[in-house]
Short mmCIF file of C-alpha atoms in Angstrom, two decimals:
data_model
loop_
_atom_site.label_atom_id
_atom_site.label_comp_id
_atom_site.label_asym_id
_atom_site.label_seq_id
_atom_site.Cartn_x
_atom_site.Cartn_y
_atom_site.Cartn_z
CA UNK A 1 -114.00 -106.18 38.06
CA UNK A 2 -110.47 -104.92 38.04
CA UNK A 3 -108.53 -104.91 41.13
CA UNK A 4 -105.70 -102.31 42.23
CA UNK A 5 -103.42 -102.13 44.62
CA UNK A 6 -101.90 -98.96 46.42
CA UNK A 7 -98.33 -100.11 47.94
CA UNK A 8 -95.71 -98.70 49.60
CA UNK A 9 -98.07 -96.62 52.00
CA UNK A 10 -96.14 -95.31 55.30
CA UNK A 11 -99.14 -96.02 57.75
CA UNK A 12 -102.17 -96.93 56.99
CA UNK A 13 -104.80 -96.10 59.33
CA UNK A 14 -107.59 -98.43 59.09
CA UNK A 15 -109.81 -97.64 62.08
CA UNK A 16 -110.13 -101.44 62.56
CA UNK A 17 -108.37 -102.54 65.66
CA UNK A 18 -108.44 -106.30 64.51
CA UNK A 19 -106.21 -105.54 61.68
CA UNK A 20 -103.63 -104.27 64.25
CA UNK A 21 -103.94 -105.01 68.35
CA UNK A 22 -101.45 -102.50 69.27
CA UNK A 23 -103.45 -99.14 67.79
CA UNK A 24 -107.00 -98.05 68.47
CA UNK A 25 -106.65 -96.74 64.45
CA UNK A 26 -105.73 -100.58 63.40
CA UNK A 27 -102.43 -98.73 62.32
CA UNK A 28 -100.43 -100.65 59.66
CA UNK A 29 -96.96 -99.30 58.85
CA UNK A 30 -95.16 -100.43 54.97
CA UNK A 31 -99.09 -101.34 54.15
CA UNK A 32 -100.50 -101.93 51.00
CA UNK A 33 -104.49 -101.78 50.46
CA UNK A 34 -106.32 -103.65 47.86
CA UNK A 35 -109.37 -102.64 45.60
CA UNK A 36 -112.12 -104.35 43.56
CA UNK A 37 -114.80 -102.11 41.98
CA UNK A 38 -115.88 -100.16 44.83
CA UNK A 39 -114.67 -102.30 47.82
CA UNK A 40 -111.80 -102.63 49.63
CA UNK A 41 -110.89 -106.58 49.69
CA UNK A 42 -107.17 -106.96 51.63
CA UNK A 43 -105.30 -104.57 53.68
CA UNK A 44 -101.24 -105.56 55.15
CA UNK A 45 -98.01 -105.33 54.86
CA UNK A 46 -97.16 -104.26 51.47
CA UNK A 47 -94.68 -106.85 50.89
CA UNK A 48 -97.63 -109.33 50.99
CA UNK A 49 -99.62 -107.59 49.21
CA UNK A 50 -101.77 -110.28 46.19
CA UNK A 51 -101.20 -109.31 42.59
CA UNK A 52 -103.52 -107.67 41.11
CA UNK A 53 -104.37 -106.16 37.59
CA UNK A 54 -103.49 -102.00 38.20
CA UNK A 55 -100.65 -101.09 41.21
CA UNK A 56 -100.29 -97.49 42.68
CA UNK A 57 -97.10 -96.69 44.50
CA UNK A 58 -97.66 -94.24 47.46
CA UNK A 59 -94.09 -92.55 47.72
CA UNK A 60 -93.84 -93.32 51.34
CA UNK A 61 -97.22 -91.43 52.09
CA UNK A 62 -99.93 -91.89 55.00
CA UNK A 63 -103.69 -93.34 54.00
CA UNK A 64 -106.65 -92.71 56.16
CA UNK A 65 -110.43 -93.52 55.31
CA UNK A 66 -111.85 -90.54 53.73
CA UNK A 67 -113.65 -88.46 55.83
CA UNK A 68 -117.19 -88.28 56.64
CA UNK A 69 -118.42 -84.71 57.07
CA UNK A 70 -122.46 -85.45 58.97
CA UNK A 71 -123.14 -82.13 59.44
CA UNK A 72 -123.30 -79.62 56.72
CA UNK A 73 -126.14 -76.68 55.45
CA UNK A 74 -125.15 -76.49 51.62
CA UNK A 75 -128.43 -75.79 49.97
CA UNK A 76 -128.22 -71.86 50.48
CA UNK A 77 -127.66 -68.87 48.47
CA UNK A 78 -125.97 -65.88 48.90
CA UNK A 79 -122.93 -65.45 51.88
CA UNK A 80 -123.05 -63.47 55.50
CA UNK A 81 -119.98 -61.25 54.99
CA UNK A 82 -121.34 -58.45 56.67
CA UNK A 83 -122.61 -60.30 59.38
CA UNK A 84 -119.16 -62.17 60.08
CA UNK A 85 -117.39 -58.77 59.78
CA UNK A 86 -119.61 -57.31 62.28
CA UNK A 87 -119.23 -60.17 64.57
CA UNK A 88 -115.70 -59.92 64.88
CA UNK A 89 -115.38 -56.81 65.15
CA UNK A 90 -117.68 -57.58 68.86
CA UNK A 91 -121.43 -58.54 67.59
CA UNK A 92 -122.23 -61.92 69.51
CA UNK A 93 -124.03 -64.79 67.15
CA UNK A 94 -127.50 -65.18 67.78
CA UNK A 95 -129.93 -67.74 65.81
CA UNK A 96 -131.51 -64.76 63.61
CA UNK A 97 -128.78 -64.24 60.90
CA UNK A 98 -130.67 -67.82 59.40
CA UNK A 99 -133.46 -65.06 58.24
CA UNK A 100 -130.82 -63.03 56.10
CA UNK A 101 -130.03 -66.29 53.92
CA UNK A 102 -133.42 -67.26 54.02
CA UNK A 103 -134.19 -64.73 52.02
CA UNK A 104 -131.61 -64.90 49.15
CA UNK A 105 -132.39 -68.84 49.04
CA UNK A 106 -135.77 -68.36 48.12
CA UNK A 107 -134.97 -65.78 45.73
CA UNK A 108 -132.32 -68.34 44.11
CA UNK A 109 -133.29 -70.45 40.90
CA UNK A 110 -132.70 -74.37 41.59
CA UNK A 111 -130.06 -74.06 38.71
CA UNK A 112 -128.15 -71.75 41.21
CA UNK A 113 -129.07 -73.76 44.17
CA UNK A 114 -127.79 -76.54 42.56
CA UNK A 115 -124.23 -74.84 41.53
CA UNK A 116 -123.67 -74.05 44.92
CA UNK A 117 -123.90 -77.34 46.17
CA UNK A 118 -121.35 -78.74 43.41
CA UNK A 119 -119.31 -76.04 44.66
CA UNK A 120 -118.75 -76.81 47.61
CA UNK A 121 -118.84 -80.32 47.18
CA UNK A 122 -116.06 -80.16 45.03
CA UNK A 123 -114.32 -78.21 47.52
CA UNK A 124 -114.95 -80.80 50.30
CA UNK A 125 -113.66 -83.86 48.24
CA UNK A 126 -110.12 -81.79 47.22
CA UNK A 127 -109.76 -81.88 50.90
CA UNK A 128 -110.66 -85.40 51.54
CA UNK A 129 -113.93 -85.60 52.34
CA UNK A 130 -115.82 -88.78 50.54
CA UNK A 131 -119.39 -89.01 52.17
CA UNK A 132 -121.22 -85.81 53.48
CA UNK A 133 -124.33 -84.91 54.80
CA UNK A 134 -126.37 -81.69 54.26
CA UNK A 135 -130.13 -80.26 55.29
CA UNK A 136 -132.71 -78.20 54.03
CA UNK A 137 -133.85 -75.16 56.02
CA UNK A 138 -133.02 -72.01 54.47
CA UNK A 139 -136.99 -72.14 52.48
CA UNK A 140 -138.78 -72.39 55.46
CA UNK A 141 -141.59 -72.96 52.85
CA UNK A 142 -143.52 -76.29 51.96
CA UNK A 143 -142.25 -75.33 48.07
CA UNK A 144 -138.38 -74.15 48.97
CA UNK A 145 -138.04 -77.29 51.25
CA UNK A 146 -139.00 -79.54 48.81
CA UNK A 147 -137.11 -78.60 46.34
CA UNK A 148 -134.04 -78.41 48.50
CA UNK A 149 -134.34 -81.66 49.29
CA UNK A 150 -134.69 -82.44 45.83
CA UNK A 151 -131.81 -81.04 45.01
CA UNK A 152 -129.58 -82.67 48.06
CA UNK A 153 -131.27 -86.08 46.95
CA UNK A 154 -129.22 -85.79 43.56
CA UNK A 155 -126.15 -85.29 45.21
CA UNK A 156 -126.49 -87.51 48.30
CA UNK A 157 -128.23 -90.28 49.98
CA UNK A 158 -127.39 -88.56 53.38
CA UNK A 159 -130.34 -85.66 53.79
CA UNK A 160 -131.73 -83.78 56.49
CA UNK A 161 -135.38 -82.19 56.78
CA UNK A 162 -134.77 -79.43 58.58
CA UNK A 163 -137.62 -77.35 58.41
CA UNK A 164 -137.57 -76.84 61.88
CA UNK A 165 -134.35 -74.53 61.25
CA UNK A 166 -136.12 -70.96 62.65
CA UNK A 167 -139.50 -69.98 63.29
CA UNK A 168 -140.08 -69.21 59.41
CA UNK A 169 -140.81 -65.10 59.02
CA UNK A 170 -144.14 -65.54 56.99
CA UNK A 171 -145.15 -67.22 60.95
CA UNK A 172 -143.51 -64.89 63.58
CA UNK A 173 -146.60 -64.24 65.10
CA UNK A 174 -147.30 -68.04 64.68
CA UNK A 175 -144.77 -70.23 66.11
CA UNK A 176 -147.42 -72.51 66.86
CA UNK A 177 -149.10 -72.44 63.18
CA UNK A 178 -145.36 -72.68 62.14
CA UNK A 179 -144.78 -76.23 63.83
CA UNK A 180 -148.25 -77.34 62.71
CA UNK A 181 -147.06 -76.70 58.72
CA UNK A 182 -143.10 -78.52 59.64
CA UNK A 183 -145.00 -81.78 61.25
CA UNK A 184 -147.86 -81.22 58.54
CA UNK A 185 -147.94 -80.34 54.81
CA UNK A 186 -144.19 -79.64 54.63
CA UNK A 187 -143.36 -82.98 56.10
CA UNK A 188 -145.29 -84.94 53.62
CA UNK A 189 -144.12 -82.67 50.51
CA UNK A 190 -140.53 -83.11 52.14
CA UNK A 191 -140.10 -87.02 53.28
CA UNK A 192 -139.59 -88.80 49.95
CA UNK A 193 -136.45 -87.05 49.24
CA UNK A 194 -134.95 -87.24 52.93
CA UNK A 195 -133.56 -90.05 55.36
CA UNK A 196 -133.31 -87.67 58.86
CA UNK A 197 -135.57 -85.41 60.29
CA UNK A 198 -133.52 -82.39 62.55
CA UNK A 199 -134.41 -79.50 64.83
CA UNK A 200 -132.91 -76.14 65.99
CA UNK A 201 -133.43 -76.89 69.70
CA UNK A 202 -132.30 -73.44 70.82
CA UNK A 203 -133.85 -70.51 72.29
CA UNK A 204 -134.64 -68.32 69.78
CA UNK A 205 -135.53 -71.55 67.29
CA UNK A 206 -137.73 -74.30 68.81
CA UNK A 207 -137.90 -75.23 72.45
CA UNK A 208 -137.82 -79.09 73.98
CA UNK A 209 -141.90 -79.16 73.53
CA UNK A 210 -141.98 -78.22 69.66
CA UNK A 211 -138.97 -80.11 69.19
CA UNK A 212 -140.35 -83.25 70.63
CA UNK A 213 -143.63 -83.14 68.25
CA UNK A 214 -141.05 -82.16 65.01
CA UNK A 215 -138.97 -85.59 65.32
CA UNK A 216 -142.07 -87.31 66.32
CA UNK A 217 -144.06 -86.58 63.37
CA UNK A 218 -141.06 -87.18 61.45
CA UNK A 219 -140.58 -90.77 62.56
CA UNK A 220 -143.46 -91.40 61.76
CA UNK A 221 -143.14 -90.96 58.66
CA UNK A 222 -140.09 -93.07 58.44
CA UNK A 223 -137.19 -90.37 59.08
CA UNK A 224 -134.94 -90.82 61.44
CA UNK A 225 -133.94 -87.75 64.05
CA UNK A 226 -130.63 -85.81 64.21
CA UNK A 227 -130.90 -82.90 66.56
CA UNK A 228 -129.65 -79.44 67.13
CA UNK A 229 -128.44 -79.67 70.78
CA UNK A 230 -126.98 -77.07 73.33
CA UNK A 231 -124.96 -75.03 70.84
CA UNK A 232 -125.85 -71.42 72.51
CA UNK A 233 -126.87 -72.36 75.73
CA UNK A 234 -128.32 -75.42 77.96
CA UNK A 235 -131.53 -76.69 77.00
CA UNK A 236 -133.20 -79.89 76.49
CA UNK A 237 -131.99 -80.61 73.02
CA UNK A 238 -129.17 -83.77 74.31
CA UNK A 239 -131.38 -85.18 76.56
CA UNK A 240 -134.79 -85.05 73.81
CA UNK A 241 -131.79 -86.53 71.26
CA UNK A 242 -131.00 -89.74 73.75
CA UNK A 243 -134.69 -90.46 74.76
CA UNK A 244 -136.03 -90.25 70.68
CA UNK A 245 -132.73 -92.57 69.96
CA UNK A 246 -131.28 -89.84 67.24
CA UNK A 247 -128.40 -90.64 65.76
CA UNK A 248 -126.60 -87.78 66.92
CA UNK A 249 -126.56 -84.56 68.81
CA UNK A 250 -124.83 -81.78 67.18
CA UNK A 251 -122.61 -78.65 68.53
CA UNK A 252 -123.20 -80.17 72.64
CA UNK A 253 -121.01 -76.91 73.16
CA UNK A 254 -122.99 -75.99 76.76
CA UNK A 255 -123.90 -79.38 78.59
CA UNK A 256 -124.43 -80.34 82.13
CA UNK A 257 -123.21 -83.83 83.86
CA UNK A 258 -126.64 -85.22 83.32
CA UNK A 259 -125.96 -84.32 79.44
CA UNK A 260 -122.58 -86.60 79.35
CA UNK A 261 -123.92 -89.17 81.19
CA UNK A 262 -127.08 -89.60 79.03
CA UNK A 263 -125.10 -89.30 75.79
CA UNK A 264 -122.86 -91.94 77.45
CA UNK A 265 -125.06 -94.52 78.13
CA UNK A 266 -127.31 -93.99 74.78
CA UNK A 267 -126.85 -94.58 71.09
CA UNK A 268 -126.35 -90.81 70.18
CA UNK A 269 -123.21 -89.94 68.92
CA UNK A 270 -122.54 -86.35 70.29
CA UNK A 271 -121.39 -84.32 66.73
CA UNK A 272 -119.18 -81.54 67.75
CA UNK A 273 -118.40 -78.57 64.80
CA UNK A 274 -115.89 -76.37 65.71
CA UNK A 275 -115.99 -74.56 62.81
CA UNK A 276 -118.88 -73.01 64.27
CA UNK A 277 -116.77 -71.90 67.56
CA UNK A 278 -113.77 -71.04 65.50
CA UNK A 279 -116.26 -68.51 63.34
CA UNK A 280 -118.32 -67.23 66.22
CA UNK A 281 -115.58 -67.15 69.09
CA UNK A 282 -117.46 -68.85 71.39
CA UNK A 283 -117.34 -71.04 73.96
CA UNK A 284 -115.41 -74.19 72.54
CA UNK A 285 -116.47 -78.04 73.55
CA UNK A 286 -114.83 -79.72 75.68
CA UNK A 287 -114.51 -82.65 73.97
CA UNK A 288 -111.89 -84.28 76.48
CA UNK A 289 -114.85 -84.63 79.00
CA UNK A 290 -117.40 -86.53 76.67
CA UNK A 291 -114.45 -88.51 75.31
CA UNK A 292 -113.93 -89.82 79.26
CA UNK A 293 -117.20 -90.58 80.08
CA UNK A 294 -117.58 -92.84 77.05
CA UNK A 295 -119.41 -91.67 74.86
CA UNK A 296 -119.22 -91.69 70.56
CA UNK A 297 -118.33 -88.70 68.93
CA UNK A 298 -117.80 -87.08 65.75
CA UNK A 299 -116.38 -83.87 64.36
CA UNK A 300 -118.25 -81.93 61.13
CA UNK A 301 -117.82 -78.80 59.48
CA UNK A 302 -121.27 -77.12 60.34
CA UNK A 303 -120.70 -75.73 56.92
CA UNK A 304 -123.20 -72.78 56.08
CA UNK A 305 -122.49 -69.34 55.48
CA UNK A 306 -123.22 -67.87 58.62
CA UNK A 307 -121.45 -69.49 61.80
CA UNK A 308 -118.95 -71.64 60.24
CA UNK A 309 -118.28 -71.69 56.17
CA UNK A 310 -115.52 -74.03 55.69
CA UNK A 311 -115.88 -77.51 54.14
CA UNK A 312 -112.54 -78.73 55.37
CA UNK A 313 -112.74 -81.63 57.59
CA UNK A 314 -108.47 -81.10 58.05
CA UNK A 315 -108.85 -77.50 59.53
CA UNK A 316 -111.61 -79.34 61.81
CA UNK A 317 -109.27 -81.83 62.58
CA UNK A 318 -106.72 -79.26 64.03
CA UNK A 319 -108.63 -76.93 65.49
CA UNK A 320 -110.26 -80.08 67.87
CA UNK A 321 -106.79 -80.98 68.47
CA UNK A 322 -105.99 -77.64 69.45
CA UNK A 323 -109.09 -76.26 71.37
CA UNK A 324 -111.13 -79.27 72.27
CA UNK A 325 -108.34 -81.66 73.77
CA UNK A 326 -108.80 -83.81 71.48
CA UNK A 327 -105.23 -86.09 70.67
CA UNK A 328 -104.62 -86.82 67.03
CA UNK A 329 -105.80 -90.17 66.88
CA UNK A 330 -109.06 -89.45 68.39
CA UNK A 331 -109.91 -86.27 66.51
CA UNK A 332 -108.95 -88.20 62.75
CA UNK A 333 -111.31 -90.91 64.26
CA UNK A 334 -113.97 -88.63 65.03
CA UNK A 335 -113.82 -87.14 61.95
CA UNK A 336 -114.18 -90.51 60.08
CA UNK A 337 -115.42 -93.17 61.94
CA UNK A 338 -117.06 -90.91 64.23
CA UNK A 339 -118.97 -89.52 61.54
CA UNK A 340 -119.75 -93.12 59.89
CA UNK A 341 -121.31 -93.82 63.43
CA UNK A 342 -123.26 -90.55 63.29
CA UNK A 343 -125.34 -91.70 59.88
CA UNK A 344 -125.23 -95.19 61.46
CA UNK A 345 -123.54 -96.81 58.81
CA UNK A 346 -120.47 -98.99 58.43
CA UNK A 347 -119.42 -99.25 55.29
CA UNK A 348 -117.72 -95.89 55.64
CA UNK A 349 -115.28 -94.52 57.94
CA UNK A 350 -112.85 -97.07 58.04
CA UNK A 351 -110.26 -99.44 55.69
CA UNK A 352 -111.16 -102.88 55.69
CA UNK A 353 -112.59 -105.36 53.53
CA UNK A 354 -115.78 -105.50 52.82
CA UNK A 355 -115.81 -101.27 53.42
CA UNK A 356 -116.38 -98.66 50.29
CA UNK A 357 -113.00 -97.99 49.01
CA UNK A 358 -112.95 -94.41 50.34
CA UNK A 359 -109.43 -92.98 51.09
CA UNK A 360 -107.15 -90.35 51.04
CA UNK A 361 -103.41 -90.40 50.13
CA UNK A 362 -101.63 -87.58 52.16
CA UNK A 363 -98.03 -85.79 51.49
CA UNK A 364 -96.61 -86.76 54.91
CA UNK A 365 -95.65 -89.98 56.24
CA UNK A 366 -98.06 -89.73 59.56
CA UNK A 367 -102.07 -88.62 60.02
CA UNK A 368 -100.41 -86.62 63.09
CA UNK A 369 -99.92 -84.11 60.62
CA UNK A 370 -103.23 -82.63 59.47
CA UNK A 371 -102.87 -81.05 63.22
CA UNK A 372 -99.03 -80.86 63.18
CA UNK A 373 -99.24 -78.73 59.92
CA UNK A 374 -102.91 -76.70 59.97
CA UNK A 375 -103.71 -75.03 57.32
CA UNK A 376 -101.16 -76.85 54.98
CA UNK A 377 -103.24 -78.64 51.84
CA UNK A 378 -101.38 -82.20 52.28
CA UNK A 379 -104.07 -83.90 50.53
CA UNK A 380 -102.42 -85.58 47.81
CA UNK A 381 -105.14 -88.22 45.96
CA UNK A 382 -108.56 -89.57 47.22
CA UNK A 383 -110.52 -92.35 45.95
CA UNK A 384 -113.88 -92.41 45.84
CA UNK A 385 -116.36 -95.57 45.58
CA UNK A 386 -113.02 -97.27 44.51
CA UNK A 387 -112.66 -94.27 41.79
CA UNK A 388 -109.55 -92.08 42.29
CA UNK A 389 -111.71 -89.09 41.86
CA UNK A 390 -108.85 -85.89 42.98
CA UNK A 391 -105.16 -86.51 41.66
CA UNK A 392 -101.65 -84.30 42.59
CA UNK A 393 -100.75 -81.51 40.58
CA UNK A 394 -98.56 -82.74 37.78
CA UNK A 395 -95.62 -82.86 39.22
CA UNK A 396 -96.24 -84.58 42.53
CA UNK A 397 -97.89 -87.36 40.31
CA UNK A 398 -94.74 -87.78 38.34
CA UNK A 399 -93.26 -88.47 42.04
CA UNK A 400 -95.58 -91.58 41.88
#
């Protein structure tokens, strides 16, 4: 295999503390990182850098792991527009608005699905985004959930059954038949194409009872729970999350001391999307507070076209910064590591050897300034599996 080196990087954020004692991001400064196929095998100083067969010069630029986005919906059809419009203009969000995409997914071919998910894949990685996850749940039938799955399965290894997404229309009379089919037939049509199992745990979607018997009988059959947690209101959706040992609960917008302390002393990283708060103007996280008490957390888009349809990790990155109390550091480790931790994997989320060589070149000299400069596209390359998959316009790459 070929190796390549990327030298002359500005700071290099690692998010491996033994490769630097003095920063919680293992921050090296005039650092040089080191490729072979797919791995990364030496990160430094770039004046020690090995020799190797291909050398990249990063201008002075800042590298950080590329991020990893554990929460996304993008096998949907259609858009909300109307329903964002009318929210803004005072409408509050409310679980239901899943129906109106329902609909148009069902109607959608699995050509179009598929298209759709490129889409906004493509979108994601431009920004810097290397490893995703994304659910089913806009079928709501044994057939559309399959073959949503399906779908994901061709574009990810990270996918999410999430059948339990509403009480499907064809059972509104039926909640009760409804959870019977999710933990039943659609289960076993969905589980060879999935590795998690998720719930709405919301008023209005699936209370702590039904939720329980969802991620049970998917564990069962070998999937692993994620969890829909206090995004509306409090409920029992953290503290079902920590008992069941899911890898994370996601939005943990409305939670109580008991809440924090549970997520604290568990394994479940708490995934918070402010996308979803930014789209919805609601109530935002207080991500300070979970932070202090100890526990793991991540930030996500929430992509999906109703309460939060962006795929960029950097706006996510500012806006927890901005709204959530989050510093810098902690929100670009949430959004990489933090994410990593939410699939439970470590190859991912971090630059060290032995990790997948995913990573993203930046124009600026610091990671302080995907919040410094919101909004500002200062992703400059990415590589991918050791690939460099997104290159600079032209003329920035002539800079190189």
């Amino acid at each position: 295999m070929t190796t390549t080196a990327i030298t002359n990087i500005a700071s290099l954020v690692t998010n491996d503390p033994s490769l630097c004692l003095d920063s919680p991001l293992g921050l090296i400064h005039d650092a040089a990182v080191v490729i072979e196929g797919d791995r990364v095998v030496w990160t430094g100083e770039s004046s020690k850098a090995p020799a190797t067969d291909n050398a990249v010069d990063a201008g002075g630029r800042a590298a950080i792991p590329g991020f990893v986005d554990s929460h996304s919906h993008l096998l949907f059809a259609g858009d909300r527009t109307e329903e964002f419009n009318a929210r803004m203009s005072g409408r509050p969000y409310s679980a239901g608005g899943i129906r109106t995409t329902v609909a148009a997914t069902r109607a959608a071919t699995d050509e179009e699905l598929s298209a759709n998910v490129v889409r906004y894949l493509g979108e994601a990685l431009r920004q810097g985004t290397t490893t995703f996850e994304t659910k089913s749940g806009y079928g709501l039938t044994v057939e559309d959930e399959a073959r949503a799955l399906r779908i994901a399965a061709q574009h990810t290894d990270e996918v999410t059954y999430l059948g339990a997404h509403i009480v499907s229309p064809d059972y509104a009379d039926d909640p009760a038949g409804y959870v019977d089919l999710v933990t039943g037939a659609m289960l076993d049509a969905c589980a060879p194409y999935a590795r998690w199992v998720d719930v709405f745990c919301e008023k209005g979607a699936f209370d702590g009872d039904q939720a329980r018997a969802i991620l049970t009988a998917g564990r069962a059959k070998g999937l692993h729970p994620r969890v829909h947690a206090n995004q509306l209101s409090h409920g029992p959706g953290v503290q079902l999350a920590v008992e069941l040992d899911a890898a994370s609960a996601d939005h943990c917008t409305h939670l109580t001391d008991a809440d924090v302390d549970a997520l604290a002393q568990g394994n479940t990283v708490a995934t918070l999307l402010p996308g979803a708060e930014f789209s919805t103007r609601a109530t935002w996280p207080d991500a300070r507070r979970i932070l202090d008490a100890g526990a793991t957390v991540a930030l996500s888009t929430d992509c999906n076209p109703g309460s939060s349809f962006t795929s960029s990790m950097p706006f996510c990155v500012a806006l927890a910064v901005r709204d959530m109390g989050m510093t810098p550091d902690e929100a670009l480790w949430c959004a990489t590591a933090g994410g990593a931790a939410a699939l439970r994997r470590t190859d991912i989320g971090r630059i060290a050897p032995g990790a997948r060589a995913d990573l993203v070149l930046l124009d600026a000299p610091s990671h302080v300034h995907l919040a410094y400069r919101p909004g500002v596209p200062l992703v400059h390359a990415v590589w991918q599996r050791g690939e460099r998959v997104v290159r600079a316009p032209a003329d920035a790459a002539r800079r190189l």
